mmCIF file of C-alpha atoms and ligand atoms in Angstrom:
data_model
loop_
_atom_site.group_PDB
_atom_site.id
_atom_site.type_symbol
_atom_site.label_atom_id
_atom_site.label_comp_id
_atom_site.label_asym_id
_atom_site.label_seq_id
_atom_site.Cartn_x
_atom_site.Cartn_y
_atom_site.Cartn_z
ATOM 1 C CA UNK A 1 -15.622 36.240 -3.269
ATOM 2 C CA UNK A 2 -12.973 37.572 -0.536
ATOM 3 C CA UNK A 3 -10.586 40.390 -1.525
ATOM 4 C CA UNK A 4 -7.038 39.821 -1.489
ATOM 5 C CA UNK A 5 -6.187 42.836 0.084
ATOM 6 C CA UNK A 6 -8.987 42.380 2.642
ATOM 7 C CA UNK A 7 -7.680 40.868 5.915
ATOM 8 C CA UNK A 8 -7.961 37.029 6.308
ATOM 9 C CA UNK A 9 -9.603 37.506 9.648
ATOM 10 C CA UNK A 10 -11.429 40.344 11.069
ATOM 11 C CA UNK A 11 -12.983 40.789 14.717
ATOM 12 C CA UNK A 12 -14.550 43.846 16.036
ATOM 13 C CA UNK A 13 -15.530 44.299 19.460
ATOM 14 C CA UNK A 14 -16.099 40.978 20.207
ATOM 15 C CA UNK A 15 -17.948 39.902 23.576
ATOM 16 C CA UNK A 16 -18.635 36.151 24.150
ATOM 17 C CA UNK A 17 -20.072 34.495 27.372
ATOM 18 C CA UNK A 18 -20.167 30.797 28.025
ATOM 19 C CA UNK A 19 -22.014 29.106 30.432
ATOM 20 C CA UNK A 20 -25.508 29.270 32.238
ATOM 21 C CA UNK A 21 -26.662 30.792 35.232
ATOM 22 C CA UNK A 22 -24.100 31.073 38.357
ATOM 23 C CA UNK A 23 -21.485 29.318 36.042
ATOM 24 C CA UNK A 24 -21.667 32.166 33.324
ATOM 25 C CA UNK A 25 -18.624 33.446 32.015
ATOM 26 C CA UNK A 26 -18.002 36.697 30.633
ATOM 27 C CA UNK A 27 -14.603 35.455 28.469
ATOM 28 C CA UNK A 28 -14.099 37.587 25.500
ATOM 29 C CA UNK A 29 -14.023 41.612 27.081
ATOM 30 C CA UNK A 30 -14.105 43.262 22.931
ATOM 31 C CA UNK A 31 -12.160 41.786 21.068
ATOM 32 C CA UNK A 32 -10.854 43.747 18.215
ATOM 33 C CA UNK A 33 -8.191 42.459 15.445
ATOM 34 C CA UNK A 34 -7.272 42.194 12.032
ATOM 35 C CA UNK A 35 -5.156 39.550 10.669
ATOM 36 C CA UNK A 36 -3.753 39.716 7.092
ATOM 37 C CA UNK A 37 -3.972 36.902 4.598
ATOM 38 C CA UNK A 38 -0.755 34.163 4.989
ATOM 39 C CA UNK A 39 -0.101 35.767 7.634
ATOM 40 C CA UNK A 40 1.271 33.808 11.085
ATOM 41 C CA UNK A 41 -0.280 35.083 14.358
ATOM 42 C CA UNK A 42 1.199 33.475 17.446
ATOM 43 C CA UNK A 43 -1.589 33.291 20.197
ATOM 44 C CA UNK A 44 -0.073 33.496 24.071
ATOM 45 C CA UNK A 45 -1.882 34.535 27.486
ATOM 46 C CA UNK A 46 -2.173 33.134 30.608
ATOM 47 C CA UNK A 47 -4.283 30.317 31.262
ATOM 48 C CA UNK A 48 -8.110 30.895 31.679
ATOM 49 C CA UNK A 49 -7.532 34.375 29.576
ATOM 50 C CA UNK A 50 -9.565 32.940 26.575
ATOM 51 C CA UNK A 51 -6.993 32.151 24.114
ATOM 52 C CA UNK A 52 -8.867 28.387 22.966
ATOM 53 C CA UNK A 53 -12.295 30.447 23.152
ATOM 54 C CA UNK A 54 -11.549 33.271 20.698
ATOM 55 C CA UNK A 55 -9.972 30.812 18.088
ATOM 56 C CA UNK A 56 -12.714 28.564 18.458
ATOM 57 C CA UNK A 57 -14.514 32.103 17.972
ATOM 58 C CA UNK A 58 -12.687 32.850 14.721
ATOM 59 C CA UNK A 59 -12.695 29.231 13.605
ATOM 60 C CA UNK A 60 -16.885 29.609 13.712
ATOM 61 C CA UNK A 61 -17.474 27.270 16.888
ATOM 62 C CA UNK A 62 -18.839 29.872 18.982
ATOM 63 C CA UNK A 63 -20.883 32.650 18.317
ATOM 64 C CA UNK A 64 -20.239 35.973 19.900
ATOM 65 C CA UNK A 65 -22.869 37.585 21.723
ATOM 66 C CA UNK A 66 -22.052 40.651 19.783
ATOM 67 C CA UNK A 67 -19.151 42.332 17.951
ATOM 68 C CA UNK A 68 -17.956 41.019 14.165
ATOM 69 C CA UNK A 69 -16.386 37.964 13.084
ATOM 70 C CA UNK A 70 -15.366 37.950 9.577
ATOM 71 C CA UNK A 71 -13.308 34.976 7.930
ATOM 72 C CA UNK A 72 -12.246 35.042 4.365
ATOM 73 C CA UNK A 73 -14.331 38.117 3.805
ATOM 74 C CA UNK A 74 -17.721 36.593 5.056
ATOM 75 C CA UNK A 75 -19.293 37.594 7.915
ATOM 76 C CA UNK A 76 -19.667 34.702 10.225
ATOM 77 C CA UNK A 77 -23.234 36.120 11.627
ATOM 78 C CA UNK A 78 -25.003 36.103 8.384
ATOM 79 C CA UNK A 79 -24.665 32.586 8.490
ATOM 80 C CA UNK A 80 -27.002 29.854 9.768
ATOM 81 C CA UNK A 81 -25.754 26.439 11.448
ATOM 82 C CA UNK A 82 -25.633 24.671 8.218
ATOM 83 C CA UNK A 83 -23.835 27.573 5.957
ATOM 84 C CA UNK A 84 -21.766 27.871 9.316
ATOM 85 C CA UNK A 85 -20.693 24.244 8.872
ATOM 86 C CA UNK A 86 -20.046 24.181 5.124
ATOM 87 C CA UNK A 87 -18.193 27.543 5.416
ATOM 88 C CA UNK A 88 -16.306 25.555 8.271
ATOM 89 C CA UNK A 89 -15.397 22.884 6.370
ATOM 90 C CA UNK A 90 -14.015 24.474 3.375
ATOM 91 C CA UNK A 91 -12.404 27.324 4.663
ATOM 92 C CA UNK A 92 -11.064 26.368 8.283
ATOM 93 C CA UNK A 93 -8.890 23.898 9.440
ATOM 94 C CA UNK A 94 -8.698 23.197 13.002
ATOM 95 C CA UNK A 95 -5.618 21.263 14.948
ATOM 96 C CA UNK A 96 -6.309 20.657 18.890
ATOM 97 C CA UNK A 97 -4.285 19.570 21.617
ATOM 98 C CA UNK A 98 -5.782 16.389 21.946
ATOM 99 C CA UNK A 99 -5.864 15.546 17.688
ATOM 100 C CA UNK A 100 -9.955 14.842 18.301
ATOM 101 C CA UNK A 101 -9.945 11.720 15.352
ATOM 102 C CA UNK A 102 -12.147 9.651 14.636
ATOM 103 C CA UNK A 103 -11.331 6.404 16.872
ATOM 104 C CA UNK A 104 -13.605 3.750 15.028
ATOM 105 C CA UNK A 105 -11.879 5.254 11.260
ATOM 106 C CA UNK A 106 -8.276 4.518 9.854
ATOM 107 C CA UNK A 107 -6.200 7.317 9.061
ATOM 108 C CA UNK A 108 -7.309 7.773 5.554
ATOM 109 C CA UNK A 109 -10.621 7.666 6.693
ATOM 110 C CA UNK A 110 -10.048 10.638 8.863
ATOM 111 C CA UNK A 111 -8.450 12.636 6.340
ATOM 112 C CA UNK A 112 -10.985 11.417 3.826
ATOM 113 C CA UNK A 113 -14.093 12.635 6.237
ATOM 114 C CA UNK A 114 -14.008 16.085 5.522
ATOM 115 C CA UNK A 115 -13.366 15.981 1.772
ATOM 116 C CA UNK A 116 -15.882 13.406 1.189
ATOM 117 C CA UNK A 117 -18.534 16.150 3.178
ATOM 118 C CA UNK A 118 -17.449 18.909 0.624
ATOM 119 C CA UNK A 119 -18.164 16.536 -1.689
ATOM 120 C CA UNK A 120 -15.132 15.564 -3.643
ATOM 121 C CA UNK A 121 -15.012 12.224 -5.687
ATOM 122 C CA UNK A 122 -11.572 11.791 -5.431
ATOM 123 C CA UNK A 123 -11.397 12.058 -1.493
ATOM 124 C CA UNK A 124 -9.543 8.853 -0.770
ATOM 125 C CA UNK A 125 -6.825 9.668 -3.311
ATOM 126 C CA UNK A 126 -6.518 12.883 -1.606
ATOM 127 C CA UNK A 127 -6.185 11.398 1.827
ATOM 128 C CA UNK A 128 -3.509 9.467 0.468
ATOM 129 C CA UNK A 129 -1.708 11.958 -1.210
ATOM 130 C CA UNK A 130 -1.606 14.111 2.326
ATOM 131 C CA UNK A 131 -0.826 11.118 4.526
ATOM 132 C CA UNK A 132 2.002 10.602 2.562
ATOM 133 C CA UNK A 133 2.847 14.711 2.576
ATOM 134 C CA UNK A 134 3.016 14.156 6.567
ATOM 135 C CA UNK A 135 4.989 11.100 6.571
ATOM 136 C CA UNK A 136 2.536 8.677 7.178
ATOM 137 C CA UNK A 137 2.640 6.900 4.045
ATOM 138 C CA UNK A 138 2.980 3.919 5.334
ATOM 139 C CA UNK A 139 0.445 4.403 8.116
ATOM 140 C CA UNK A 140 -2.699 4.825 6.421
ATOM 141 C CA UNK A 141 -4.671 2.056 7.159
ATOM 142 C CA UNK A 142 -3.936 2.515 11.283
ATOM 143 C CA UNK A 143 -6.557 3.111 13.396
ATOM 144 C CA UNK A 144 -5.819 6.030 16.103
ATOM 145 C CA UNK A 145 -5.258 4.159 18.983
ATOM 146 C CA UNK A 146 -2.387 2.420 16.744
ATOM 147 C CA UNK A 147 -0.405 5.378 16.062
ATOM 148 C CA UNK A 148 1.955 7.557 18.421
ATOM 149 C CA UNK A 149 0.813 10.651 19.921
ATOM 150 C CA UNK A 150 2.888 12.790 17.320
ATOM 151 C CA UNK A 151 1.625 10.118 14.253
ATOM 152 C CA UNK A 152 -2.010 10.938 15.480
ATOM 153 C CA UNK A 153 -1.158 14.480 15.473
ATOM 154 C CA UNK A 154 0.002 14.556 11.506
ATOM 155 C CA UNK A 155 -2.917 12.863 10.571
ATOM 156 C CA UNK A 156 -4.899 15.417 12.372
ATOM 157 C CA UNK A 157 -2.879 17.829 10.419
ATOM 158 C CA UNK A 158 -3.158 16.188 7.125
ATOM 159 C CA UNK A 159 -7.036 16.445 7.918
ATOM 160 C CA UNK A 160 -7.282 19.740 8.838
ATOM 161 C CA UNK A 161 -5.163 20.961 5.160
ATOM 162 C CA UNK A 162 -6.274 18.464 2.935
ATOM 163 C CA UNK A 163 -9.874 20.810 2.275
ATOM 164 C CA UNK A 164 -6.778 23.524 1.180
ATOM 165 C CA UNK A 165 -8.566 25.867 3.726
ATOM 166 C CA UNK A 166 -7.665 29.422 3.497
ATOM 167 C CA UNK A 167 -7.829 29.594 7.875
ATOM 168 C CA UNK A 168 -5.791 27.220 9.543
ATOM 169 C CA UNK A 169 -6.128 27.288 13.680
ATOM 170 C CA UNK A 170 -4.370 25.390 15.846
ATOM 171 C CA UNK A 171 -4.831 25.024 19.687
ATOM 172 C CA UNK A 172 -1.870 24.034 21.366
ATOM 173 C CA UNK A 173 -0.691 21.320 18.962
ATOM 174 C CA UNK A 174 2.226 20.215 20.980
ATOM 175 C CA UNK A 175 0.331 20.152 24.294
ATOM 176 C CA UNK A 176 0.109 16.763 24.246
ATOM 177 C CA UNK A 177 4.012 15.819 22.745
ATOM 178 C CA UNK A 178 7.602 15.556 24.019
ATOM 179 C CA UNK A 179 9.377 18.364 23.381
ATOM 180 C CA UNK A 180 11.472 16.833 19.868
ATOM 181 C CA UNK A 181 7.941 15.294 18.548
ATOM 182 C CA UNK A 182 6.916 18.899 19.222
ATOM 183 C CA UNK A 183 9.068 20.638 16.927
ATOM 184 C CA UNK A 184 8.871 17.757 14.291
ATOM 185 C CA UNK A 185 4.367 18.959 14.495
ATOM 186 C CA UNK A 186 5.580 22.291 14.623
ATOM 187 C CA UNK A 187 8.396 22.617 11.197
ATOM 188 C CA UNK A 188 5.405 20.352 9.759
ATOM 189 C CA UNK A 189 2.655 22.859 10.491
ATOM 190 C CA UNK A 190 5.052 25.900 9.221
ATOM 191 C CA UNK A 191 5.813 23.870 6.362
ATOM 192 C CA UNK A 192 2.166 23.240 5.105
ATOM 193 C CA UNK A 193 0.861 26.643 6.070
ATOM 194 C CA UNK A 194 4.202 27.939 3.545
ATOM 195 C CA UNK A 195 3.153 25.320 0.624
ATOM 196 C CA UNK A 196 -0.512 26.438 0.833
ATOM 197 C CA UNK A 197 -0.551 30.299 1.675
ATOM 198 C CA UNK A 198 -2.928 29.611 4.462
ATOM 199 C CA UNK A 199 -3.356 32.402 7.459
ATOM 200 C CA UNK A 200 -2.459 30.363 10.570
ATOM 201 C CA UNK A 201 -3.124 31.199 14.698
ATOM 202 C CA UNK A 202 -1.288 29.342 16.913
ATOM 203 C CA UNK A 203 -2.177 28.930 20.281
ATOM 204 C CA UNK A 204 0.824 28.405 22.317
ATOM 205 C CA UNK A 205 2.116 28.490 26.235
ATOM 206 C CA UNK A 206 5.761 28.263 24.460
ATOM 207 C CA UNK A 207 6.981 32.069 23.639
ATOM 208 C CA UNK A 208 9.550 30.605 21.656
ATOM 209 C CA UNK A 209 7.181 29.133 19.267
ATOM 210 C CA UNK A 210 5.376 32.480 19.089
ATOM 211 C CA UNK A 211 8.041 34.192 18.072
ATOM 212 C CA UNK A 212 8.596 32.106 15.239
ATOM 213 C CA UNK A 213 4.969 33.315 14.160
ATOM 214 C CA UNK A 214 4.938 36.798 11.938
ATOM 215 C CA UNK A 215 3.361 38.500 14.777
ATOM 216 C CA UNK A 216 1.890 38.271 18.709
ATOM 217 C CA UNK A 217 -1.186 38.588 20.189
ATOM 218 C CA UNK A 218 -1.377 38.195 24.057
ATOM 219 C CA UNK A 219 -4.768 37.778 25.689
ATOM 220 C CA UNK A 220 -5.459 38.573 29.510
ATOM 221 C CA UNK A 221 -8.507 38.162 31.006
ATOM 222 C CA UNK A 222 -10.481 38.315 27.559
ATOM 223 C CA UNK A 223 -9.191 41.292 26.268
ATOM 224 C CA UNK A 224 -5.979 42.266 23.852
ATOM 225 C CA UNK A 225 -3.281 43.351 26.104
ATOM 226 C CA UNK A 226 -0.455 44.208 23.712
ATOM 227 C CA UNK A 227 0.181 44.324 19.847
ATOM 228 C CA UNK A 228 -2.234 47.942 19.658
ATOM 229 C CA UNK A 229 -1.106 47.864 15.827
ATOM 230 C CA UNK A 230 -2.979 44.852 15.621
ATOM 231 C CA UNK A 231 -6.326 46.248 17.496
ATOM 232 C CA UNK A 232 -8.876 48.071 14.547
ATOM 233 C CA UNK A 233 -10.590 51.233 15.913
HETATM 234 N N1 LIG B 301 -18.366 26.296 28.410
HETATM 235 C C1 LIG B 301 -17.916 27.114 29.348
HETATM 236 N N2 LIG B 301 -18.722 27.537 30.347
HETATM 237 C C2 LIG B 301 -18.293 28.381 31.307
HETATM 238 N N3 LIG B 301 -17.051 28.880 31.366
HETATM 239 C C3 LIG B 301 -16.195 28.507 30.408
HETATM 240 C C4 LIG B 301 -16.564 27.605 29.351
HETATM 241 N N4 LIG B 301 -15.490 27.429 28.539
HETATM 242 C C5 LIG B 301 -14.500 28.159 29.069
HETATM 243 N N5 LIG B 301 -14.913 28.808 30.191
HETATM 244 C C6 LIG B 301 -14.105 29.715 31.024
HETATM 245 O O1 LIG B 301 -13.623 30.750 30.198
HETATM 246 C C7 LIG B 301 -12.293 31.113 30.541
HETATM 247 C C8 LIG B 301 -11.419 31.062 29.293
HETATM 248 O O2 LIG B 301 -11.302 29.720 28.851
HETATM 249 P P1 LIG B 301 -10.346 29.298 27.654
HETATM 250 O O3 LIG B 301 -10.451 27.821 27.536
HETATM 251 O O4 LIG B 301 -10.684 30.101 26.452
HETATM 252 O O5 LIG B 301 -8.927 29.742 28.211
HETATM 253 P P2 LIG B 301 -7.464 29.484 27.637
HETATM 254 O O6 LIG B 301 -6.806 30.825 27.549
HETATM 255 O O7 LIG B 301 -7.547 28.682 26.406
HETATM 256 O O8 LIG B 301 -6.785 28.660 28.821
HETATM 257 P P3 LIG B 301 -5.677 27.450 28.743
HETATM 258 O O9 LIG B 301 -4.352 28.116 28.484
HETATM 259 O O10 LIG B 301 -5.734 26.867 30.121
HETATM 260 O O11 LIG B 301 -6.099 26.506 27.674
HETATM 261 C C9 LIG B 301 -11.875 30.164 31.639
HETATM 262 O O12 LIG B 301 -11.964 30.867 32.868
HETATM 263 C C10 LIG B 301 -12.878 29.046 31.575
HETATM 264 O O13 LIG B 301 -13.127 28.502 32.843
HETATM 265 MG MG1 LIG B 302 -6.974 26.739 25.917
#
């Protein structure tokens, strides 16, 4: 059962290295933060720093090599692949760049997919309801490849809420989006993360939208560079 008072996200000393051989990357340098619950954490750094790899770190896509990474009070490390993935699915939702749907599944299929895996019976009424939360009420039996780049994106969003996670990550959402379409994903992401109470990072290149977050974190060259208040001993 997570504490209220305990923060949302935790990371201590966190090293991570990707790759094999030659092509091995030391990319997180010890990581240390503590994000409280609700709380909005604006993600910045230049590229290459590591910003997509520690929230895929905190999001439970990666592993560390060492240090702590606790989400919702658990301890990531205690858990094997398949707790990993259930823990995943109920507690994190995840927004990329690129929206990642399913191609071959309409859009209340893809909102449907991860509340039929935590095994709710009423999954496609649920899809529904958040389709039509995002706007896309009248979208819902689209396939991807039929929907704009910001329609794919708030069904990607509806997706990664509809589980009511209490971690919501999102990497770059407006990469991919026009700069008005961009706002429209952003006021929708503020919006949901409001009406649910969910802690949200945001990966961003734009400091604007950062600032809009409760707080900053900058990354350079894997390690926390400002924001010492937010760095745990
Ligand atoms: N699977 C991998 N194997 C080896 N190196 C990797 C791997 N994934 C990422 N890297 C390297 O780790 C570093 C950090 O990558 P990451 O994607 O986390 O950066 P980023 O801050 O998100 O950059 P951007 O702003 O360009 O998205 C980069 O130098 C990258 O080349
Ligand atoms: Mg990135």
């Amino acid at each position: 059962m997570s504490d209220k008072s305990a923060p949302a996200i935790e990371l201590r000393d966190v090293h991570l290295s990707l790759g094999r051989a030659a092509a091995r990357v030391h990319i997180l340098k010890g990581v240390s933060l503590s994000l409280a619950a609700g709380e909005a954490t604006g993600l910045v750094g230049p590229s290459g720093s590591g910003k997509s790899t520690l929230l895929m770190t905190m999001a439970g896509l990666e592993r560390p090599d060492s240090g702590l990474v606790k989400v919702a009070g658990q301890d990531l490390g205690q858990l094997g692949e398949d707790g990993l993935a259930v823990f995943r699915g109920r507690q994190i939702g995840i927004v990329f760049q690129s929206f990642h749907l399913v191609p071959t599944m309409t859009a209340r299929e893809n909102v449907a997919l991860p509340l039929e895996l935590a095994g709710a019976d009423d999954a496609f009424a649920r899809a529904e309801a958040e389709l039509r939360n995002v706007g896309l009420g009248d979208r819902m039996d689209h396939y991807p490849a039929q929907l704009s780049g910001g329609e794919q994106q708030r069904v990607a969003i509806a997706r990664a809420v509809a589980p009511d996670p209490a971690i919501l990550v999102a990497d770059e959402p407006t990469g991919n989006l026009d700069e008005s379409t961009g706002r429209s994903i952003v006021d929708l992401i503020f919006a949901l993360r409001r009406e649910r109470g969910a802690t949200l990072v945001l990966v961003t290149h734009d400091l604007s939208l950062a600032a809009a977050c409760d707080r900053t974190v900058h990354l350079r060259a894997g390690r926390i560079e400002v924001d010492a208040d937010l760095a745990v001993a």
